XYZ file of C-alpha atoms in Angstrom:
675
model
C -8.185 -11.406 38.537
C -5.916 -8.402 39.196
C -5.093 -6.155 36.346
C -1.152 -7.028 36.740
C -2.252 -10.779 35.786
C -3.355 -9.807 32.550
C -1.358 -9.780 29.376
C -0.325 -6.000 28.090
C -2.459 -5.195 25.256
C -1.061 -4.899 21.658
C 0.185 -1.343 20.371
C -2.605 0.315 18.873
C -1.885 2.674 16.223
C -3.964 4.429 13.593
C -2.426 5.055 9.919
C -2.509 8.892 9.582
C -1.031 11.955 7.895
C -2.398 14.359 5.504
C -2.061 17.945 3.648
C 0.999 19.020 5.655
C 3.634 18.421 8.317
C 1.960 20.987 10.613
C -1.748 19.572 10.128
C -0.455 15.845 10.387
C 1.539 17.059 13.622
C -1.761 18.242 15.208
C -3.521 15.130 14.186
C -0.942 12.784 15.787
C -0.987 14.863 19.200
C -4.699 14.405 19.494
C -4.434 10.878 18.608
C -1.777 10.158 21.410
C -4.035 11.939 23.897
C -6.787 9.743 22.883
C -5.186 6.701 24.218
C -3.262 5.684 20.924
C -0.124 3.907 21.857
C 2.063 4.278 18.781
C 2.281 6.421 15.503
C 1.793 5.093 12.040
C 2.679 7.815 9.410
C 1.355 7.842 6.183
C 3.231 9.532 3.414
C 2.033 11.090 0.520
C 2.825 9.354 -3.093
C 5.450 11.774 -3.957
C 7.203 11.050 -0.739
C 7.069 7.392 -1.291
C 8.018 7.400 -4.655
C 10.955 9.872 -4.453
C 9.560 13.236 -5.992
C 9.338 16.623 -4.766
C 5.880 18.377 -4.719
C 6.683 20.470 -7.789
C 7.461 17.633 -9.878
C 5.138 17.209 -12.692
C 4.273 13.507 -11.616
C 3.281 15.108 -8.144
C 0.649 17.128 -9.515
C -2.736 16.437 -7.882
C -1.165 13.993 -5.356
C 0.632 16.150 -2.585
C -0.819 15.454 0.665
C -3.523 13.430 -0.700
C -2.870 9.984 0.944
C -0.471 11.292 3.412
C 1.896 13.820 4.693
C 4.447 15.308 2.181
C 8.116 15.160 3.707
C 10.481 16.955 1.196
C 13.444 17.674 3.534
C 14.800 17.997 7.092
C 12.638 21.147 7.847
C 9.281 19.224 7.107
C 10.453 16.300 9.417
C 10.977 18.706 12.229
C 7.746 20.148 11.843
C 6.268 16.629 11.753
C 7.302 15.594 15.050
C 7.380 18.965 16.932
C 6.862 18.391 20.660
C 6.629 14.663 20.056
C 9.519 13.380 22.127
C 11.162 10.718 19.733
C 13.053 8.804 22.189
C 9.692 7.604 23.968
C 7.892 7.201 20.876
C 7.162 3.842 18.996
C 6.677 5.079 15.210
C 5.782 2.901 12.094
C 6.443 4.611 8.840
C 4.684 3.104 5.965
C 7.663 3.686 3.446
C 9.593 1.647 0.989
C 11.715 2.917 -1.897
C 12.747 6.086 -0.106
C 12.807 4.121 3.531
C 16.536 5.145 3.926
C 16.066 8.604 3.069
C 12.965 8.872 5.652
C 14.867 6.983 8.429
C 17.888 9.195 7.995
C 15.593 12.498 8.524
C 14.206 10.919 11.568
C 17.432 10.086 12.946
C 18.732 13.605 12.459
C 15.435 15.237 14.168
C 15.833 12.838 17.328
C 19.463 13.807 17.399
C 18.312 17.413 17.289
C 16.032 16.508 19.899
C 18.974 15.388 22.212
C 17.664 11.858 21.797
C 19.804 8.632 22.568
C 19.713 7.109 18.819
C 20.098 3.669 20.366
C 16.831 3.973 22.029
C 14.775 4.803 19.138
C 11.976 2.353 18.795
C 9.657 1.737 15.388
C 9.856 0.307 12.112
C 10.371 1.089 8.226
C 8.210 -0.872 6.277
C 10.889 -0.982 3.368
C 9.776 -4.064 1.573
C 10.374 -3.220 -1.866
C 9.632 -6.775 -3.215
C 5.575 -6.131 -2.792
C 5.749 -2.870 -4.354
C 6.489 -4.376 -7.609
C 3.646 -6.698 -7.095
C 1.113 -4.875 -5.585
C 1.378 -1.063 -4.329
C 3.417 0.251 -7.232
C 5.695 2.769 -5.212
C 9.127 1.180 -6.433
C 11.490 3.513 -7.987
C 14.843 1.594 -8.968
C 15.011 -1.958 -10.227
C 15.215 -4.750 -7.910
C 18.906 -5.504 -7.375
C 19.706 -1.759 -6.262
C 16.404 -1.561 -4.107
C 17.459 -4.466 -2.462
C 20.788 -3.206 -1.668
C 19.058 -0.366 -0.216
C 17.060 -2.750 2.004
C 20.358 -4.522 3.043
C 22.430 -1.469 3.765
C 19.356 -0.207 6.115
C 19.290 -3.284 7.866
C 22.987 -3.526 8.646
C 23.059 0.064 9.806
C 20.167 -0.244 12.255
C 21.496 -3.384 13.810
C 24.790 -1.908 14.490
C 23.603 1.553 15.251
C 19.716 1.715 16.147
C 19.503 -1.757 17.790
C 15.683 -1.296 18.791
C 14.658 -0.473 15.306
C 12.668 -2.876 13.117
C 14.408 -1.816 9.841
C 12.071 -3.785 7.706
C 8.391 -5.216 7.752
C 8.039 -7.670 5.084
C 4.567 -7.045 4.165
C 2.233 -9.471 3.116
C -0.712 -6.898 3.766
C -0.640 -5.523 0.056
C -0.551 -8.869 -1.493
C -3.706 -9.956 -0.046
C -5.224 -6.423 -1.277
C -4.018 -7.653 -4.784
C -5.955 -10.875 -4.570
C -3.126 -13.152 -2.706
C -4.859 -16.432 -1.315
C -3.471 -17.157 2.505
C -0.924 -19.890 0.993
C 0.036 -17.185 -1.570
C 0.452 -14.238 1.115
C 2.347 -16.524 3.475
C 4.895 -18.116 0.430
C 5.572 -14.857 -1.266
C 6.362 -13.117 2.174
C 8.569 -15.696 3.436
C 10.309 -15.998 0.049
C 11.159 -11.962 0.365
C 12.424 -12.662 3.991
C 14.671 -15.338 2.362
C 15.878 -13.105 -0.432
C 16.318 -10.225 2.195
C 18.237 -12.152 4.929
C 20.492 -13.909 2.316
C 21.411 -10.432 0.908
C 22.329 -8.996 4.622
C 24.357 -11.840 5.149
C 26.242 -12.018 2.189
C 27.016 -8.225 2.263
C 29.920 -9.068 4.863
C 28.398 -6.229 7.045
C 27.257 -8.481 9.721
C 29.610 -10.709 11.936
C 28.538 -14.818 12.119
C 27.842 -14.353 15.660
C 25.424 -11.415 15.267
C 22.898 -13.176 12.430
C 20.855 -14.141 15.487
C 20.595 -10.077 16.040
C 19.482 -9.469 12.550
C 16.799 -12.167 12.672
C 15.063 -10.831 15.673
C 14.757 -7.364 14.186
C 12.987 -8.770 10.848
C 9.149 -8.153 11.464
C 6.285 -8.704 9.294
C 2.964 -6.452 8.367
C 0.340 -8.745 7.394
C -3.253 -8.495 6.459
C -6.759 -10.095 8.291
C -9.705 -10.978 6.104
C -13.170 -11.419 7.086
C -12.483 -15.269 7.242
C -11.346 -15.088 10.429
C -10.947 -18.631 11.359
C -8.605 -19.140 8.329
C -6.955 -16.003 9.020
C -5.950 -16.869 12.397
C -4.733 -20.332 11.055
C -2.829 -18.333 8.618
C -0.931 -16.575 11.634
C -0.105 -19.914 13.259
C 1.198 -21.060 10.032
C 3.371 -18.102 9.401
C 4.816 -18.575 12.993
C 5.485 -22.113 12.247
C 7.303 -21.537 8.929
C 9.374 -18.704 10.048
C 10.421 -20.518 13.274
C 11.725 -23.566 10.584
C 13.234 -21.308 8.054
C 15.260 -19.239 10.683
C 16.309 -22.205 12.515
C 17.183 -24.702 9.475
C 18.324 -22.078 6.731
C 20.524 -19.549 8.943
C 21.146 -21.511 12.149
C 19.525 -19.518 14.547
C 19.417 -21.262 17.916
C 17.697 -18.983 20.312
C 14.051 -19.498 20.124
C 13.332 -15.650 21.224
C 15.403 -14.773 18.325
C 13.141 -16.729 15.914
C 9.774 -15.553 17.313
C 7.625 -14.241 14.549
C 6.796 -10.672 15.124
C 4.149 -8.669 13.373
C 1.836 -5.815 13.207
C -1.355 -5.951 11.425
C -3.707 -3.637 9.358
C -7.171 -5.458 8.652
C -8.399 -6.009 5.251
C -9.342 -2.843 2.915
C -9.934 -4.820 0.072
C -13.475 -6.007 1.567
C -14.738 -2.702 2.728
C -17.689 -1.723 0.485
C -19.114 1.390 -0.832
C -22.602 -0.105 -0.630
C -24.021 -0.111 2.889
C -20.658 1.093 4.301
C -21.874 0.664 7.872
C -21.464 -3.052 7.409
C -17.772 -2.344 7.108
C -17.697 -1.872 11.113
C -18.639 -5.349 11.796
C -16.181 -6.640 8.951
C -13.364 -4.833 10.828
C -14.325 -6.267 14.042
C -14.288 -9.738 12.599
C -10.910 -9.276 10.877
C -9.259 -7.813 14.367
C -10.527 -10.885 16.143
C -8.394 -13.006 13.814
C -5.028 -11.348 14.993
C -6.070 -11.052 18.433
C -8.047 -14.037 19.972
C -5.239 -16.400 19.894
C -2.625 -15.689 22.307
C -0.050 -17.670 20.643
C -0.456 -15.911 17.572
C -1.368 -12.475 18.567
C -0.234 -9.583 16.798
C 2.115 -7.326 18.318
C 0.642 -3.966 16.852
C -2.905 -3.360 15.304
C -4.170 -0.767 13.208
C -7.648 -0.637 11.704
C -8.990 0.839 8.635
C -12.344 3.202 9.031
C -15.746 2.364 8.112
C -15.726 4.802 5.265
C -12.323 4.074 3.542
C -14.238 2.698 0.307
C -15.774 6.426 0.072
C -12.925 8.298 0.286
C -10.522 9.799 3.214
C -11.666 9.032 6.780
C -12.134 12.209 8.867
C -10.522 12.141 12.568
C -13.826 11.062 13.918
C -13.878 7.926 11.701
C -10.151 7.107 12.935
C -11.071 7.473 16.441
C -14.163 4.924 16.068
C -11.643 2.306 14.839
C -9.092 3.381 17.819
C -12.189 2.727 20.302
C -12.890 -0.579 18.774
C -9.532 -2.100 19.679
C -9.838 -0.217 23.203
C -13.356 -2.085 24.003
C -11.720 -5.242 23.137
C -8.564 -4.796 25.146
C -9.828 -3.164 28.239
C -13.685 -4.150 28.235
C -13.689 -7.788 27.243
C -11.874 -10.683 29.175
C -9.718 -11.557 26.139
C -6.224 -10.834 27.848
C -6.842 -13.025 30.803
C -6.604 -16.435 29.219
C -3.718 -18.839 27.786
C -4.272 -19.393 23.903
C -7.995 -20.401 23.799
C -7.389 -22.556 20.603
C -4.652 -25.046 21.745
C -5.377 -28.531 21.290
C -8.199 -27.646 18.683
C -7.813 -30.535 16.201
C -9.847 -28.291 13.865
C -7.445 -25.621 13.865
C -4.201 -28.016 13.875
C -5.387 -29.637 10.528
C -6.040 -26.255 8.780
C -2.435 -25.012 10.105
C -1.032 -28.309 9.050
C -2.770 -27.926 5.608
C -1.303 -24.272 5.021
C 2.114 -25.065 6.253
C 2.460 -27.719 3.706
C 0.995 -25.974 0.725
C 3.126 -23.051 1.483
C 6.477 -25.025 1.727
C 5.790 -26.199 -1.454
C 5.160 -22.777 -2.953
C 8.298 -21.494 -1.402
C 10.206 -24.388 -2.762
C 8.881 -23.525 -6.283
C 10.097 -19.907 -5.881
C 13.532 -20.853 -4.530
C 13.798 -23.013 -7.918
C 13.223 -20.195 -9.891
C 15.890 -18.292 -8.405
C 13.994 -16.521 -5.304
C 11.838 -13.804 -4.943
C 13.575 -11.311 -6.983
C 13.777 -13.739 -9.958
C 10.221 -14.394 -9.583
C 9.440 -10.762 -9.856
C 11.464 -10.175 -12.746
C 9.955 -12.960 -14.548
C 6.434 -11.823 -13.851
C 5.546 -14.998 -12.221
C 4.403 -13.564 -8.786
C 2.579 -10.670 -10.431
C 0.744 -12.877 -12.986
C -0.327 -15.453 -10.088
C -1.767 -12.390 -8.112
C -3.707 -11.028 -11.146
C -5.067 -14.537 -11.486
C -6.185 -14.866 -7.933
C -7.799 -11.524 -7.750
C -9.702 -12.321 -11.166
C -10.882 -15.475 -9.722
C -12.337 -13.725 -6.702
C -13.967 -10.948 -8.793
C -15.345 -13.885 -10.642
C -16.727 -15.334 -7.539
C -18.375 -12.450 -6.417
C -20.093 -11.683 -9.562
C -21.278 -15.259 -10.045
C -22.762 -14.817 -6.216
C -20.464 -17.779 -5.120
C -19.100 -15.346 -2.863
C -21.228 -13.610 -0.730
C -20.812 -9.934 0.110
C -23.673 -8.608 2.080
C -25.308 -5.500 0.866
C -23.229 -5.949 -2.513
C -24.273 -8.891 -4.118
C -27.098 -10.197 -1.521
C -29.256 -8.542 0.950
C -29.195 -5.281 -1.306
C -32.359 -3.376 -0.103
C -31.512 -0.893 2.806
C -32.933 1.949 4.831
C -31.380 5.359 4.099
C -28.136 5.651 6.392
C -27.836 8.749 8.585
C -23.954 8.102 8.408
C -24.004 8.689 4.660
C -26.940 11.074 4.478
C -24.489 13.845 3.511
C -22.157 11.871 1.405
C -19.671 14.597 0.805
C -19.502 15.379 4.508
C -18.911 11.706 5.297
C -15.326 11.914 4.264
C -12.361 14.151 4.871
C -11.477 16.375 1.723
C -7.988 17.867 1.213
C -7.918 21.633 0.349
C -6.715 21.761 -3.316
C -4.543 24.907 -2.175
C -2.414 22.946 0.122
C -0.574 21.828 -2.778
C 0.426 25.264 -3.733
C 1.556 26.167 -0.128
C 3.672 23.006 0.178
C 5.272 23.951 -3.438
C 5.839 27.488 -2.164
C 7.413 26.214 1.268
C 9.601 24.026 -0.877
C 10.992 26.795 -3.082
C 11.580 28.704 0.201
C 13.581 25.922 1.702
C 15.790 25.359 -1.503
C 16.369 29.532 -1.515
C 17.237 29.448 2.126
C 18.812 26.502 3.136
C 22.193 27.702 3.132
C 21.338 30.729 5.168
C 20.985 31.065 9.320
C 19.796 29.606 11.395
C 20.185 26.184 9.126
C 23.598 27.294 7.471
C 23.403 24.125 5.482
C 26.397 23.210 3.381
C 25.802 23.187 -0.337
C 23.824 20.007 -0.887
C 25.791 19.314 -4.412
C 28.780 17.976 -2.610
C 26.462 15.896 -0.315
C 24.859 14.544 -3.486
C 28.134 13.852 -5.411
C 29.324 11.625 -2.335
C 25.916 9.969 -2.566
C 26.612 9.120 -6.168
C 30.043 7.944 -5.632
C 29.010 5.601 -2.879
C 26.180 4.156 -5.001
C 28.772 3.336 -7.784
C 30.671 1.597 -5.148
C 29.882 -1.100 -2.883
C 30.036 0.552 0.535
C 26.743 1.255 2.810
C 24.635 4.122 1.670
C 23.252 5.128 5.100
C 26.142 7.421 6.029
C 26.132 9.337 2.847
C 22.393 9.601 3.091
C 22.408 11.103 6.454
C 25.079 13.519 5.041
C 22.462 14.784 2.253
C 19.979 15.136 5.112
C 22.343 17.527 7.167
C 23.121 19.554 3.880
C 19.378 20.193 3.405
C 18.961 17.813 0.480
C 15.320 17.266 -0.787
C 13.478 13.940 -1.104
C 13.391 14.679 -5.119
C 17.302 15.511 -5.020
C 18.275 12.176 -2.996
C 16.127 9.919 -5.410
C 17.146 11.677 -8.628
C 21.101 11.176 -7.525
C 20.294 7.485 -7.091
C 18.093 7.211 -10.367
C 21.209 8.541 -12.288
C 23.243 5.606 -10.728
C 20.773 2.755 -10.557
C 18.037 3.817 -13.152
C 14.191 3.407 -12.938
C 12.002 0.228 -13.336
C 8.752 -0.600 -14.946
C 7.374 -3.710 -13.236
C 5.521 -6.492 -15.146
C 1.767 -5.734 -15.250
C 0.971 -9.561 -15.099
C -2.317 -9.064 -17.596
C -1.171 -10.603 -20.471
C -0.362 -13.933 -19.166
C -3.594 -14.113 -16.512
C -5.840 -16.960 -17.528
C -9.402 -16.567 -18.360
C -11.226 -16.168 -14.969
C -14.896 -16.056 -16.156
C -16.419 -18.438 -18.698
C -18.153 -16.955 -22.003
C -20.399 -19.975 -22.892
C -23.784 -19.123 -24.673
C -26.050 -17.708 -22.452
C -23.569 -15.765 -20.054
C -23.210 -12.076 -19.082
C -19.801 -12.075 -20.833
C -20.927 -14.086 -23.963
C -23.498 -11.057 -24.398
C -20.872 -8.439 -24.079
C -18.457 -10.323 -26.415
C -21.155 -10.111 -29.013
C -21.596 -6.566 -28.492
C -17.906 -6.056 -28.890
C -17.720 -7.996 -32.094
C -20.841 -6.104 -33.229
C -19.445 -3.018 -32.580
C -16.019 -3.540 -34.337
C -17.703 -4.885 -37.487
C -19.970 -1.429 -37.464
C -16.770 0.757 -37.046
C -15.095 -1.496 -39.536
C -11.846 -1.405 -37.024
C -11.155 -5.153 -37.101
C -10.978 -4.998 -33.384
C -12.064 -2.527 -30.448
C -9.177 -0.973 -28.577
C -9.253 0.128 -25.020
C -6.498 2.092 -23.111
C -6.353 1.522 -19.709
C -4.311 4.305 -17.871
C -2.941 4.883 -14.293
C -1.933 8.614 -14.673
C -0.191 10.013 -11.442
C 1.565 8.297 -8.658
C -1.382 6.252 -7.643
C 0.221 2.780 -7.792
C -2.795 0.611 -6.670
C -3.210 -1.137 -9.962
C -5.672 -3.922 -8.905
C -8.890 -2.462 -10.292
C -7.040 -1.370 -13.483
C -5.596 -5.027 -13.803
C -9.166 -6.263 -13.602
C -10.664 -3.943 -16.140
C -7.899 -4.882 -18.668
C -8.147 -8.594 -18.255
C -11.787 -8.743 -18.168
C -11.998 -6.678 -21.320
C -9.342 -8.649 -22.933
C -11.462 -11.645 -22.447
C -14.567 -9.760 -23.837
C -12.404 -9.258 -27.488
C -11.088 -6.051 -26.814
C -7.176 -5.286 -27.586
C -6.178 -3.654 -24.343
C -3.329 -1.201 -24.132
C -2.126 -1.013 -20.769
C 1.234 0.090 -19.966
C 1.321 0.110 -16.133
C 1.437 2.691 -13.585
C 2.909 6.319 -13.138
C 1.861 8.045 -16.448
C 1.595 11.724 -17.018
C -1.464 12.919 -18.685
C 0.718 13.800 -21.692
C 1.869 10.121 -21.986
C -1.609 8.779 -21.895
C -2.772 10.876 -24.774
C 0.221 10.225 -26.819
C -0.370 6.333 -26.284
C -4.343 6.938 -27.072
C -3.113 8.665 -30.270
C -0.295 6.266 -31.256
C -2.660 3.075 -30.526
C -5.889 4.553 -32.380
C -8.059 3.596 -29.389
C -11.660 3.729 -29.267
C -11.930 4.446 -25.382
C -9.562 5.841 -22.712
C -10.115 4.483 -19.214
C -8.514 6.035 -16.120
C -7.866 4.251 -12.914
C -7.151 6.627 -9.716
C -7.466 5.897 -6.264
C -5.347 8.315 -4.705
C -7.848 11.288 -4.917
C -6.081 13.280 -7.686
C -8.770 12.424 -10.252
C -10.027 16.119 -9.872
C -6.836 17.431 -11.146
C -5.622 14.538 -13.767
C -8.767 13.601 -15.541
C -9.745 16.623 -16.866
C -6.378 17.489 -17.853
C -6.394 14.358 -19.982
C -9.722 15.469 -21.449
C -8.254 18.661 -22.327
C -5.213 17.174 -24.066
C -7.493 14.795 -26.131
C -9.366 17.749 -27.367
C -6.313 19.690 -28.079
C -4.935 17.187 -30.235
C -8.425 16.525 -32.232
C -9.305 13.292 -30.401
C -11.998 14.706 -28.371
C -14.425 12.210 -29.935
C -12.720 9.624 -27.988
C -14.927 8.834 -24.660
C -13.001 8.952 -21.732
C -14.173 7.025 -18.561
C -12.904 7.175 -14.971
C -13.043 4.901 -12.322
C -11.827 4.721 -8.454
C -12.733 6.321 -4.951
C -14.465 9.532 -6.462
C -17.065 11.121 -3.995
C -20.677 12.010 -5.722
C -19.910 15.520 -5.917
C -16.688 14.713 -7.685
C -18.037 12.213 -10.036
C -20.700 15.143 -10.906
C -18.028 17.574 -11.979
C -16.063 15.067 -14.020
C -19.302 14.265 -15.920
C -19.957 18.080 -16.401
C -16.287 18.571 -17.895
C -17.107 15.543 -20.379
C -16.159 12.222 -18.922
C -18.605 9.710 -20.299
C -19.036 7.505 -17.190
C -17.748 7.160 -13.537
C -17.292 3.987 -11.896
C -16.527 3.495 -8.018
C -16.208 0.696 -5.755
C -20.125 0.101 -5.562
C -19.975 -0.930 -9.081
C -18.604 -4.172 -8.809
C -19.715 -6.085 -11.780
C -16.695 -5.974 -14.219
C -18.744 -7.523 -17.287
C -21.159 -5.196 -16.888
C -18.543 -2.075 -16.772
C -17.241 -3.686 -20.000
C -20.596 -3.745 -21.589
C -21.006 0.039 -20.640
C -17.648 0.925 -21.978
C -19.009 -0.562 -25.393
C -22.215 1.485 -25.053
C -20.138 5.009 -24.865
C -18.162 3.808 -27.633
C -21.431 3.240 -29.925
C -22.673 6.641 -28.384
C -19.499 8.433 -29.315
C -19.601 7.126 -32.943
C -23.157 7.750 -33.268
C -24.137 4.249 -33.676
C -27.715 3.121 -32.405
C -27.712 1.342 -29.115
C -27.750 -2.303 -28.903
C -30.337 -4.069 -27.135
C -28.052 -6.870 -25.799
C -28.342 -7.251 -22.132
C -24.933 -7.316 -20.327
């Protein structure tokens, strides 16, 4: 069989970006030279949540989980010597998607590109941010307006761009079952398309052009037969919705187009080398079936549960894709599952269950109403709690975690601190200094930007009206406005939003009958509360900084509640000052901080210091998250009572340890109660 008869492989990307625009640009050019066929830009949390690097909430977060892009100058530098007209660029950005696309367009124009030829994707799915990833800024309705305006603008002006990637990936990371992942993503798609068509910006005869630009970003877990069936079900349901609800007759426009990042939820800190085969199995779920094959694939690295992957780790994940595409015979055949009665039965079952759940959400008023009521979030928290309970009970096997735990020393992790990439803490100061310089010099040659205040006033006027916000946003880019200034102007008009946590309404997932581990911990909690004469033990679960990955914090909160604690959990995005104020106001017995973004080194000691200054230094503070061993040791030296990382998967055991730390801090004798 000749090469020409083979199918073309999918787009191969690596999700990348860190430190500064200069460092990330160098990384992108290296990755493209290694055979990567598209770019996937990771932005840092301040950029994603609309803050400049010198904002109080940005401290410790700058350049950590992606690249900081504060203004047009940063965007120019990020894509220097990369011709955007020839590139396919994916940008993982949601609340501030319009702002980042506007900067991308202006840089392309400066390069001399024809913007009608630009190809790529902005994630731009705000609904899932309220449910799982936590980088929302504005309330649901104005957020949907920003998404709607961007879709309408790109369909009319950048016709090859995918203006939204409806993103079920993070739903699975937050515990979604395959049925929930499909149903919630499809409900989001319905909300978005209804909004676009109701806006009056798209003529009736161009509805098919809008549907054809809607893409999806999905997750693939290790149960790869079920995951592959999920993709077939996704395609069938999308075809039905677009045909029956929106009257799209062209089958090409109804095609389900998706990219994938395979599952990070299942990656383990224990025996992390096992993550390589997990990643391969997950990739097969979205590549083996020709009729349901992903259009773009990006794979996590084997060491993501330990910390930030290095370029070599990302290269390994890219090579996994290349071996499958170029060494195997996968691309030489038609769909190898066609006609399988096993596959068809599973797909039929998924479709039936998903349509029923989509119907329930529509009866509630659609996806936005189901977000605001807390229904979707509580369903996800419950599913995640049930999954954790199955793992802890040994019903769901995780090799190296709850079975086959004995291991030889791994050469990959012999130097744990060298097995991940660390971001130089001095980067933040350099980025902040560069931002100050931009603000001071943006009116001067060679840029000669007009005063940004006029552009921002026009943006606010547009936001108070009903017109498309993209033109006003482009004017802000050209005026040298910063990310924080653009977002703050819209915050003034739209306000901000704190999403439901889903914790209080989550049902009990772990039984506490006599003889169970949870019963033993409940006894410890009750005994300790009696010893302290405090009625109930009170635990504050805090999410300092901008890390919106709240799954772990929610699971700790739910299990502590079920163990008899009174839990104070106010959701994400809090300053150390707010956390300490809440700890004092609620008179808590322990403060637990959850951080996955890497900002623990700056934020956890700050909370400790503030507790001591407030005269509450005797309240034990514990920390959890992706914390490298050297950092964990530093935190313990600073006075943190206990540090938990992904290898500590037993949540009931963690709650028991928290009780032990409360007893120790209050000089009570240890309880010889197994936990």
